[in-house]
CSV table of N, CA and C in Angstrom, one decimal:
chain,number,residue,atom,x,y,z
J,69,MET,N,42.1,-123.1,7.4
J,69,MET,CA,42.5,-123.2,6.1
J,69,MET,C,41.9,-122.5,5.1
J,70,ARG,N,40.6,-122.7,4.9
J,70,ARG,CA,39.8,-122.2,4.0
J,70,ARG,C,39.7,-120.4,4.5
J,71,PHE,N,40.0,-120.1,5.3
J,71,PHE,CA,39.7,-118.5,6.2
J,71,PHE,C,40.8,-117.8,5.6
J,72,GLN,N,41.9,-118.4,5.6
J,72,GLN,CA,42.9,-118.3,4.9
J,72,GLN,C,43.1,-117.8,3.1
J,73,TYR,N,42.7,-118.6,3.0
J,73,TYR,CA,42.5,-118.3,1.4
J,73,TYR,C,41.5,-117.3,0.5
J,74,LEU,N,40.1,-117.4,1.5
J,74,LEU,CA,39.6,-116.0,1.6
J,74,LEU,C,39.5,-114.8,2.0
J,75,VAL,N,40.7,-114.5,3.0
J,75,VAL,CA,41.0,-113.4,3.7
J,75,VAL,C,42.0,-112.3,2.5
J,76,THR,N,43.2,-113.5,2.3
J,76,THR,CA,44.5,-112.9,1.3
J,76,THR,C,44.1,-112.2,0.3
J,77,PRO,N,42.9,-112.9,-0.6
J,77,PRO,CA,42.3,-111.9,-2.0
J,77,PRO,C,41.7,-110.8,-1.4
J,78,LEU,N,40.7,-111.1,-0.1
J,78,LEU,CA,39.9,-109.6,0.5
J,78,LEU,C,40.6,-108.3,0.7
J,79,ILE,N,42.0,-109.1,0.9
J,79,ILE,CA,42.9,-108.0,2.0
J,79,ILE,C,43.8,-107.2,0.7
J,80,LEU,N,44.1,-108.0,-0.3
J,80,LEU,CA,44.7,-107.4,-1.1
J,80,LEU,C,43.7,-106.3,-2.3
J,81,PHE,N,42.3,-107.2,-2.4
J,81,PHE,CA,41.4,-106.6,-3.2
J,81,PHE,C,41.2,-104.3,-2.2
J,82,ALA,N,41.2,-104.9,-0.7
J,82,ALA,CA,40.8,-103.8,-0.2
J,82,ALA,C,42.1,-103.0,-0.3
J,83,SER,N,43.2,-103.3,-0.5
J,83,SER,CA,44.5,-102.2,-0.2
J,83,SER,C,44.6,-102.0,-1.7
J,84,ALA,N,44.1,-102.4,-2.7
J,84,ALA,CA,44.0,-101.4,-4.3
J,84,ALA,C,43.3,-101.1,-3.9
J,85,LEU,N,42.1,-100.7,-3.3
J,85,LEU,CA,40.4,-99.5,-3.4
J,85,LEU,C,41.4,-98.3,-2.4
J,86,GLY,N,42.3,-98.9,-1.7
J,86,GLY,CA,42.7,-97.9,-0.9
J,86,GLY,C,44.3,-97.0,-1.1
J,87,ALA,N,44.5,-97.4,-2.2
J,87,ALA,CA,45.9,-96.9,-2.9
J,87,ALA,C,45.3,-95.7,-3.4
J,88,PRO,N,46.4,-94.4,-3.3
J,88,PRO,CA,46.1,-93.0,-3.6
J,88,PRO,C,45.9,-92.4,-4.7
J,89,VAL,N,45.4,-91.4,-5.1
J,89,VAL,CA,44.8,-91.3,-6.2
J,89,VAL,C,45.5,-89.9,-6.6
J,90,GLU,N,46.1,-89.6,-7.5
J,90,GLU,CA,46.8,-87.9,-8.4
J,90,GLU,C,45.3,-87.1,-8.0
J,91,LEU,N,45.3,-86.4,-7.2
J,91,LEU,CA,44.4,-85.0,-7.2
J,91,LEU,C,44.5,-84.4,-8.1
J,92,GLU,N,45.7,-83.9,-8.4
J,92,GLU,CA,46.2,-82.7,-9.1
J,92,GLU,C,45.0,-83.0,-10.9
J,93,ALA,N,45.3,-84.2,-11.1
J,93,ALA,CA,44.7,-84.5,-12.1
J,93,ALA,C,43.1,-84.2,-12.1
J,94,ARG,N,42.7,-84.7,-11.2
J,94,ARG,CA,41.2,-84.2,-11.3
J,94,ARG,C,41.0,-82.7,-10.5
J,95,GLN,N,41.7,-81.7,-10.4
J,95,GLN,CA,41.4,-80.6,-9.8
J,95,GLN,C,41.7,-79.6,-10.6
J,96,SER,N,41.1,-78.4,-11.1
J,96,SER,CA,41.3,-77.4,-12.2
J,96,SER,C,41.6,-76.7,-10.8
J,97,CYS,N,42.6,-75.7,-11.6
J,97,CYS,CA,43.2,-74.1,-11.3
J,97,CYS,C,43.0,-73.3,-10.6
J,98,SER,N,43.1,-72.8,-9.7
J,98,SER,CA,42.2,-71.4,-9.2
J,98,SER,C,43.2,-70.2,-9.5
J,99,ALA,N,42.9,-69.1,-9.8
J,99,ALA,CA,43.2,-68.0,-10.5
J,99,ALA,C,44.4,-67.5,-9.3
J,100,LEU,N,44.6,-67.7,-8.0
J,100,LEU,CA,44.9,-67.0,-6.9
J,100,LEU,C,44.5,-68.3,-6.2
J,101,HIS,N,46.4,-68.9,-5.7
J,101,HIS,CA,46.4,-69.7,-4.6
J,101,HIS,C,46.9,-69.0,-3.3
J,102,LEU,N,46.7,-69.1,-2.2
J,102,LEU,CA,47.1,-68.8,-0.5
J,102,LEU,C,47.5,-69.8,-0.4
J,103,VAL,N,49.1,-69.7,-0.1
J,103,VAL,CA,50.1,-70.5,0.8
J,103,VAL,C,50.6,-70.0,1.8
J,104,HIS,N,50.2,-70.9,3.2
J,104,HIS,CA,50.1,-70.3,4.3
J,104,HIS,C,51.6,-70.6,5.0
J,105,VAL,N,52.2,-70.4,5.9
J,105,VAL,CA,53.0,-71.2,6.8
J,105,VAL,C,52.8,-70.9,8.1
J,106,ALA,N,52.6,-71.8,8.8
J,106,ALA,CA,52.6,-71.5,10.4
J,106,ALA,C,53.6,-70.9,11.0
J,107,GLY,N,53.0,-70.2,12.3
J,107,GLY,CA,54.2,-70.4,13.0
J,107,GLY,C,54.8,-71.4,14.1
J,108,THR,N,55.5,-71.0,15.5
J,108,THR,CA,55.7,-71.8,16.2
J,108,THR,C,54.7,-72.6,16.9
J,109,THR,N,54.6,-73.9,16.9
J,109,THR,CA,53.5,-74.7,17.5
J,109,THR,C,52.5,-74.5,16.7
J,110,GLU,N,52.0,-73.8,15.6
J,110,GLU,CA,50.9,-73.9,15.5
J,110,GLU,C,50.5,-75.1,14.2
J,111,ILE,N,49.8,-75.4,14.0
J,111,ILE,CA,49.4,-76.6,13.3
J,111,ILE,C,48.4,-75.6,12.1
J,112,GLY,N,48.2,-76.4,11.0
J,112,GLY,CA,47.3,-75.8,9.7
J,112,GLY,C,47.3,-74.8,9.2
J,113,LEU,N,46.6,-73.7,9.5
J,113,LEU,CA,46.5,-72.3,8.9
J,113,LEU,C,47.3,-71.4,10.1
J,114,GLY,N,46.5,-72.2,11.5
J,114,GLY,CA,46.9,-71.2,12.6
J,114,GLY,C,46.4,-69.8,12.6
J,115,ILE,N,47.0,-69.0,13.6
J,115,ILE,CA,46.0,-67.9,14.0
J,115,ILE,C,45.8,-66.9,12.9
J,116,VAL,N,46.9,-66.7,12.0
J,116,VAL,CA,47.1,-65.4,10.9
J,116,VAL,C,46.4,-66.2,9.7
J,117,GLY,N,46.9,-67.6,9.5
J,117,GLY,CA,46.2,-68.0,8.2
J,117,GLY,C,44.5,-68.5,8.0
J,118,THR,N,43.9,-68.7,9.6
J,118,THR,CA,42.5,-68.8,9.3
J,118,THR,C,42.1,-67.9,8.8
J,119,PRO,N,42.4,-66.5,9.4
J,119,PRO,CA,41.0,-65.7,9.5
J,119,PRO,C,41.8,-65.2,7.8
J,120,LEU,N,42.9,-64.6,7.7
J,120,LEU,CA,43.0,-64.5,6.0
J,120,LEU,C,42.2,-65.4,5.2
J,121,ALA,N,42.8,-66.8,5.2
J,121,ALA,CA,42.1,-67.4,4.5
J,121,ALA,C,40.4,-67.0,4.3
J,122,ALA,N,39.6,-67.1,5.4
J,122,ALA,CA,38.4,-66.3,5.3
J,122,ALA,C,38.3,-65.4,4.5
J,123,ALA,N,39.1,-64.1,5.2
J,123,ALA,CA,38.6,-63.1,4.3
J,123,ALA,C,39.1,-63.1,2.9
J,124,LEU,N,40.3,-64.0,2.5
J,124,LEU,CA,40.1,-64.1,0.8
J,124,LEU,C,39.3,-65.0,0.2
J,125,ALA,N,37.9,-65.5,0.9
J,125,ALA,CA,37.4,-67.0,0.4
J,125,ALA,C,36.3,-66.9,-0.7
J,126,SER,N,36.7,-67.1,-1.7
J,126,SER,CA,36.2,-67.0,-3.1
J,126,SER,C,36.1,-68.2,-3.9
J,127,SER,N,35.5,-68.6,-4.8
J,127,SER,CA,35.7,-69.6,-5.7
J,127,SER,C,36.6,-69.6,-6.3
J,128,ASP,N,37.5,-68.4,-6.7
J,128,ASP,CA,38.7,-68.8,-7.5
J,128,ASP,C,39.8,-68.7,-6.6
J,129,ILE,N,39.5,-68.7,-5.3
J,129,ILE,CA,41.0,-69.0,-4.3
J,129,ILE,C,41.1,-69.8,-4.1
J,130,THR,N,41.9,-70.5,-4.0
J,130,THR,CA,42.5,-72.0,-3.1
J,130,THR,C,43.4,-71.6,-1.9
J,131,THR,N,43.4,-72.4,-1.2
J,131,THR,CA,44.7,-72.5,0.2
J,131,THR,C,45.4,-74.0,0.5
J,132,LYS,N,46.6,-73.6,1.0
J,132,LYS,CA,47.0,-74.3,1.1
J,132,LYS,C,48.0,-74.4,2.5
J,133,SER,N,48.0,-75.0,3.6
J,133,SER,CA,48.6,-75.0,4.7
J,133,SER,C,50.2,-75.5,4.5
J,134,ILE,N,51.1,-74.8,4.7
J,134,ILE,CA,52.4,-75.8,4.2
J,134,ILE,C,52.6,-76.8,5.5
J,135,THR,N,52.8,-78.1,5.5
J,135,THR,CA,53.3,-78.8,6.5
J,135,THR,C,54.7,-78.8,6.9
J,136,TYR,N,55.4,-78.4,8.2
J,136,TYR,CA,56.5,-78.7,8.3
J,136,TYR,C,56.5,-78.7,10.2
J,137,ASP,N,57.7,-78.7,10.4
J,137,ASP,CA,57.9,-78.9,12.2
J,137,ASP,C,58.1,-77.6,12.6
J,138,THR,N,57.2,-77.4,13.5
J,138,THR,CA,56.8,-75.8,13.9
J,138,THR,C,57.3,-75.8,15.5
J,139,SER,N,58.3,-76.6,16.0
J,139,SER,CA,58.1,-76.9,17.2
J,139,SER,C,59.3,-75.4,17.3
J,140,ALA,N,60.5,-75.3,18.5
J,140,ALA,CA,60.6,-74.3,18.9
J,140,ALA,C,62.1,-74.3,18.7
J,141,GLU,N,62.6,-74.6,17.4
J,141,GLU,CA,63.8,-75.0,16.8
J,141,GLU,C,63.9,-74.2,15.7
J,142,TYR,N,65.1,-73.5,15.6
J,142,TYR,CA,64.9,-72.5,14.5
J,142,TYR,C,66.4,-72.4,13.4
J,143,VAL,N,66.9,-73.2,13.2
J,143,VAL,CA,67.8,-73.2,12.4
J,143,VAL,C,67.3,-74.8,11.5
J,144,VAL,N,67.5,-75.7,11.8
J,144,VAL,CA,67.2,-77.3,10.9
J,144,VAL,C,65.8,-76.9,10.4
J,145,THR,N,64.5,-76.7,11.2
J,145,THR,CA,63.2,-76.9,11.3
J,145,THR,C,62.9,-75.8,10.3
J,146,VAL,N,63.6,-74.4,10.3
J,146,VAL,CA,63.4,-73.6,9.1
J,146,VAL,C,64.0,-73.9,7.2
J,147,ALA,N,64.9,-74.0,7.4
J,147,ALA,CA,65.7,-74.8,6.3
J,147,ALA,C,64.5,-75.7,6.1
J,148,ALA,N,64.1,-76.6,6.8
J,148,ALA,CA,63.6,-77.8,6.3
J,148,ALA,C,62.1,-77.4,5.5
J,149,GLY,N,61.6,-76.6,6.4
J,149,GLY,CA,60.4,-75.9,6.0
J,149,GLY,C,60.6,-74.9,4.6
J,150,ALA,N,61.4,-74.3,4.5
J,150,ALA,CA,62.0,-73.5,3.4
J,150,ALA,C,62.0,-74.4,2.0
J,151,ALA,N,62.6,-75.7,2.2
J,151,ALA,CA,63.2,-76.7,1.3
J,151,ALA,C,61.2,-77.1,0.6
J,152,ILE,N,60.5,-77.6,1.9
J,152,ILE,CA,59.5,-78.3,1.7
J,152,ILE,C,58.3,-77.3,0.8
J,153,THR,N,58.8,-75.8,1.2
J,153,THR,CA,57.7,-75.0,0.8
J,153,THR,C,58.1,-74.3,-1.0
J,154,THR,N,59.6,-74.7,-1.0
J,154,THR,CA,60.0,-74.3,-2.6
J,154,THR,C,59.7,-75.7,-3.0
J,155,GLY,N,59.6,-76.3,-2.7
J,155,GLY,CA,59.5,-77.9,-3.8
J,155,GLY,C,57.2,-78.1,-4.0
J,156,TYR,N,56.9,-77.5,-2.7
J,156,TYR,CA,55.5,-77.7,-3.4
J,156,TYR,C,55.5,-76.2,-4.1
J,157,LEU,N,55.8,-74.9,-4.1
J,157,LEU,CA,55.4,-74.3,-5.0
J,157,LEU,C,56.0,-74.5,-6.8
J,158,ALA,N,57.1,-75.1,-6.6
J,158,ALA,CA,57.3,-75.7,-7.8
J,158,ALA,C,56.7,-76.1,-8.5
J,159,THR,N,56.0,-77.7,-7.7
J,159,THR,CA,55.3,-78.4,-8.2
J,159,THR,C,53.5,-77.9,-8.7
J,160,GLN,N,53.4,-77.1,-7.9
J,160,GLN,CA,51.9,-76.5,-7.7
J,160,GLN,C,52.0,-75.6,-9.0
J,161,ALA,N,53.4,-74.9,-9.4
J,161,ALA,CA,53.4,-73.8,-10.7
J,161,ALA,C,53.5,-74.7,-11.6
J,162,ALA,N,54.1,-76.1,-11.9
J,162,ALA,CA,54.0,-76.4,-12.6
J,162,ALA,C,53.1,-76.9,-13.2
J,163,ALA,N,52.3,-77.6,-12.4
J,163,ALA,CA,50.8,-78.2,-12.2
J,163,ALA,C,49.6,-77.0,-13.0
J,164,CYS,N,49.5,-75.7,-12.7
J,164,CYS,CA,49.3,-74.8,-12.7
J,164,CYS,C,50.1,-73.2,-13.1
J,165,PRO,N,50.4,-73.4,-14.4
J,165,PRO,CA,51.3,-72.3,-14.8
J,165,PRO,C,50.9,-70.5,-14.9
J,166,ASN,N,49.5,-71.0,-14.9
J,166,ASN,CA,48.7,-69.8,-14.5
J,166,ASN,C,48.5,-68.8,-13.6
J,167,GLN,N,48.6,-69.6,-12.2
J,167,GLN,CA,48.1,-69.2,-10.9
J,167,GLN,C,49.5,-68.7,-10.4
J,168,ARG,N,48.7,-67.4,-9.8
J,168,ARG,CA,49.2,-66.9,-9.0
J,168,ARG,C,49.2,-67.1,-7.9
J,169,PHE,N,49.9,-66.7,-6.8
J,169,PHE,CA,50.4,-67.0,-5.5
J,169,PHE,C,50.5,-66.0,-4.3
J,170,ILE,N,50.0,-66.1,-3.4
J,170,ILE,CA,49.9,-65.1,-2.0
J,170,ILE,C,50.3,-65.9,-0.9
J,171,LEU,N,51.3,-65.5,-0.5
J,171,LEU,CA,52.4,-66.2,0.0
J,171,LEU,C,52.3,-65.4,1.5
J,172,SER,N,52.0,-66.1,2.6
J,172,SER,CA,51.8,-65.8,4.0
J,172,SER,C,52.7,-66.6,5.5
J,173,GLY,N,53.1,-65.7,5.8
J,173,GLY,CA,53.6,-66.7,6.6
J,173,GLY,C,53.2,-66.0,8.6
J,174,TYR,N,53.5,-66.7,9.5
J,174,TYR,CA,53.1,-65.5,10.7
J,174,TYR,C,55.0,-65.9,11.5
J,175,SER,N,55.3,-65.1,12.4
J,175,SER,CA,56.7,-65.6,13.0
J,175,SER,C,57.3,-66.7,12.7
J,176,LYS,N,57.2,-67.7,12.8
J,176,LYS,CA,58.6,-68.7,12.5
J,176,LYS,C,58.0,-69.0,10.8
J,177,GLY,N,56.8,-69.0,10.5
J,177,GLY,CA,56.2,-69.0,9.1
J,177,GLY,C,57.2,-68.1,8.3
J,178,ALA,N,57.3,-67.0,8.7
J,178,ALA,CA,57.8,-65.8,8.1
J,178,ALA,C,59.2,-65.6,8.1
J,179,LEU,N,59.6,-66.5,8.6
J,179,LEU,CA,61.2,-66.8,8.5
J,179,LEU,C,61.3,-67.6,7.3
J,180,VAL,N,60.5,-68.4,7.2
J,180,VAL,CA,60.5,-69.8,6.4
J,180,VAL,C,60.4,-69.3,5.1
J,181,LEU,N,59.2,-68.3,5.1
J,181,LEU,CA,59.3,-67.3,3.8
J,181,LEU,C,60.2,-66.6,3.1
J,182,HIS,N,61.1,-66.1,4.3
J,182,HIS,CA,61.8,-65.4,4.0
J,182,HIS,C,63.0,-65.8,3.6
J,183,CYS,N,63.5,-67.4,4.2
J,183,CYS,CA,64.7,-68.2,3.5
J,183,CYS,C,64.1,-68.5,2.2
J,184,GLU,N,63.5,-69.1,2.2
J,184,GLU,CA,62.2,-69.5,0.9
J,184,GLU,C,62.3,-68.6,-0.3
J,185,CYS,N,62.0,-67.4,-0.3
J,185,CYS,CA,61.6,-66.3,-1.3
J,185,CYS,C,63.3,-66.0,-1.7
J,186,CYS,N,64.4,-66.2,-0.9
J,186,CYS,CA,65.8,-66.0,-1.7
J,186,CYS,C,66.1,-67.4,-2.5
J,187,ARG,N,65.3,-68.2,-2.5
J,187,ARG,CA,65.5,-69.5,-3.7
J,187,ARG,C,64.9,-69.7,-4.6
J,188,LEU,N,63.5,-68.6,-4.8
J,188,LEU,CA,62.7,-68.8,-6.0
J,188,LEU,C,63.1,-68.3,-7.2
J,189,GLU,N,62.5,-69.3,-7.9
J,189,GLU,CA,63.2,-69.1,-9.2
J,189,GLU,C,61.9,-69.2,-10.1
J,190,ILE,N,60.8,-69.0,-9.9
J,190,ILE,CA,59.9,-70.0,-10.5
J,190,ILE,C,58.2,-69.0,-10.8
J,191,MET,N,59.0,-67.7,-10.5
J,191,MET,CA,58.3,-66.7,-10.2
J,191,MET,C,58.7,-65.4,-9.2
J,192,THR,N,58.3,-64.1,-10.1
J,192,THR,CA,58.3,-63.4,-9.9
J,192,THR,C,57.7,-62.6,-8.4
J,193,ILE,N,58.4,-61.8,-7.6
J,193,ILE,CA,57.7,-61.7,-6.4
J,193,ILE,C,57.5,-59.8,-6.5
J,194,SER,N,55.6,-59.6,-6.7
J,194,SER,CA,55.5,-58.4,-6.6
J,194,SER,C,55.5,-57.2,-5.3
J,195,GLN,N,55.3,-58.3,-4.1
J,195,GLN,CA,55.2,-57.5,-2.8
J,195,GLN,C,54.7,-58.9,-1.8
J,196,ALA,N,55.8,-59.1,-1.0
J,196,ALA,CA,55.7,-59.8,0.2
J,196,ALA,C,55.9,-59.5,1.4
J,197,PRO,N,54.9,-59.4,2.2
J,197,PRO,CA,54.3,-58.8,3.7
J,197,PRO,C,54.7,-60.2,4.4
J,198,SER,N,55.1,-59.8,5.5
J,198,SER,CA,55.1,-60.7,6.6
J,198,SER,C,55.2,-59.8,7.9
J,199,SER,N,54.3,-60.9,8.7
J,199,SER,CA,54.6,-60.4,9.9
J,199,SER,C,54.8,-61.3,11.5
J,200,HIS,N,56.1,-60.8,11.9
J,200,HIS,CA,56.8,-61.1,12.7
J,200,HIS,C,57.9,-62.1,12.5
J,201,ASP,N,58.1,-61.2,11.6
J,201,ASP,CA,60.0,-62.2,10.7
J,201,ASP,C,60.7,-61.1,11.4
J,202,SER,N,61.5,-62.1,12.4
J,202,SER,CA,62.9,-61.4,12.8
J,202,SER,C,63.5,-61.1,11.7
J,203,HIS,N,64.0,-61.9,10.9
J,203,HIS,CA,64.7,-61.4,9.7
J,203,HIS,C,64.8,-60.5,9.2
J,204,LYS,N,63.7,-60.1,8.9
J,204,LYS,CA,63.1,-58.7,7.7
J,204,LYS,C,63.7,-57.5,8.3
J,205,LEU,N,64.6,-56.9,7.6
J,205,LEU,CA,65.1,-55.5,7.2
J,205,LEU,C,63.9,-54.3,7.6
J,206,PRO,N,64.3,-53.8,8.3
J,206,PRO,CA,62.7,-52.3,8.4
J,206,PRO,C,63.2,-51.6,6.9
């Protein structure tokens, strides 16, 4: 019984220590922010985003990989990926209003960006190169 009285406060204390902390409040905004959307079955920055991030590596450039369902389904998952990307960009633009974005997508990720760019109201797109976007017109 005494063990229970000791364990319960320890568990509550440990869970309070593990509570999420708002990172945005502690981070400064970079001048440029690379946002990459990976291709089918890729995770993280994938085959295109990894070397791109390495080539752009600088103290004033940050990188974000959009996490979405990269399975080989191209209707629901693309729309969901576009919504996730739009939400992320809106949040990031609000947190860092002077930050500029580099949007990158490979294969299915390029399709996600293609769909997402049609919704963008938070920024002006000066150039939008994509790789292997089957919906991009020549």
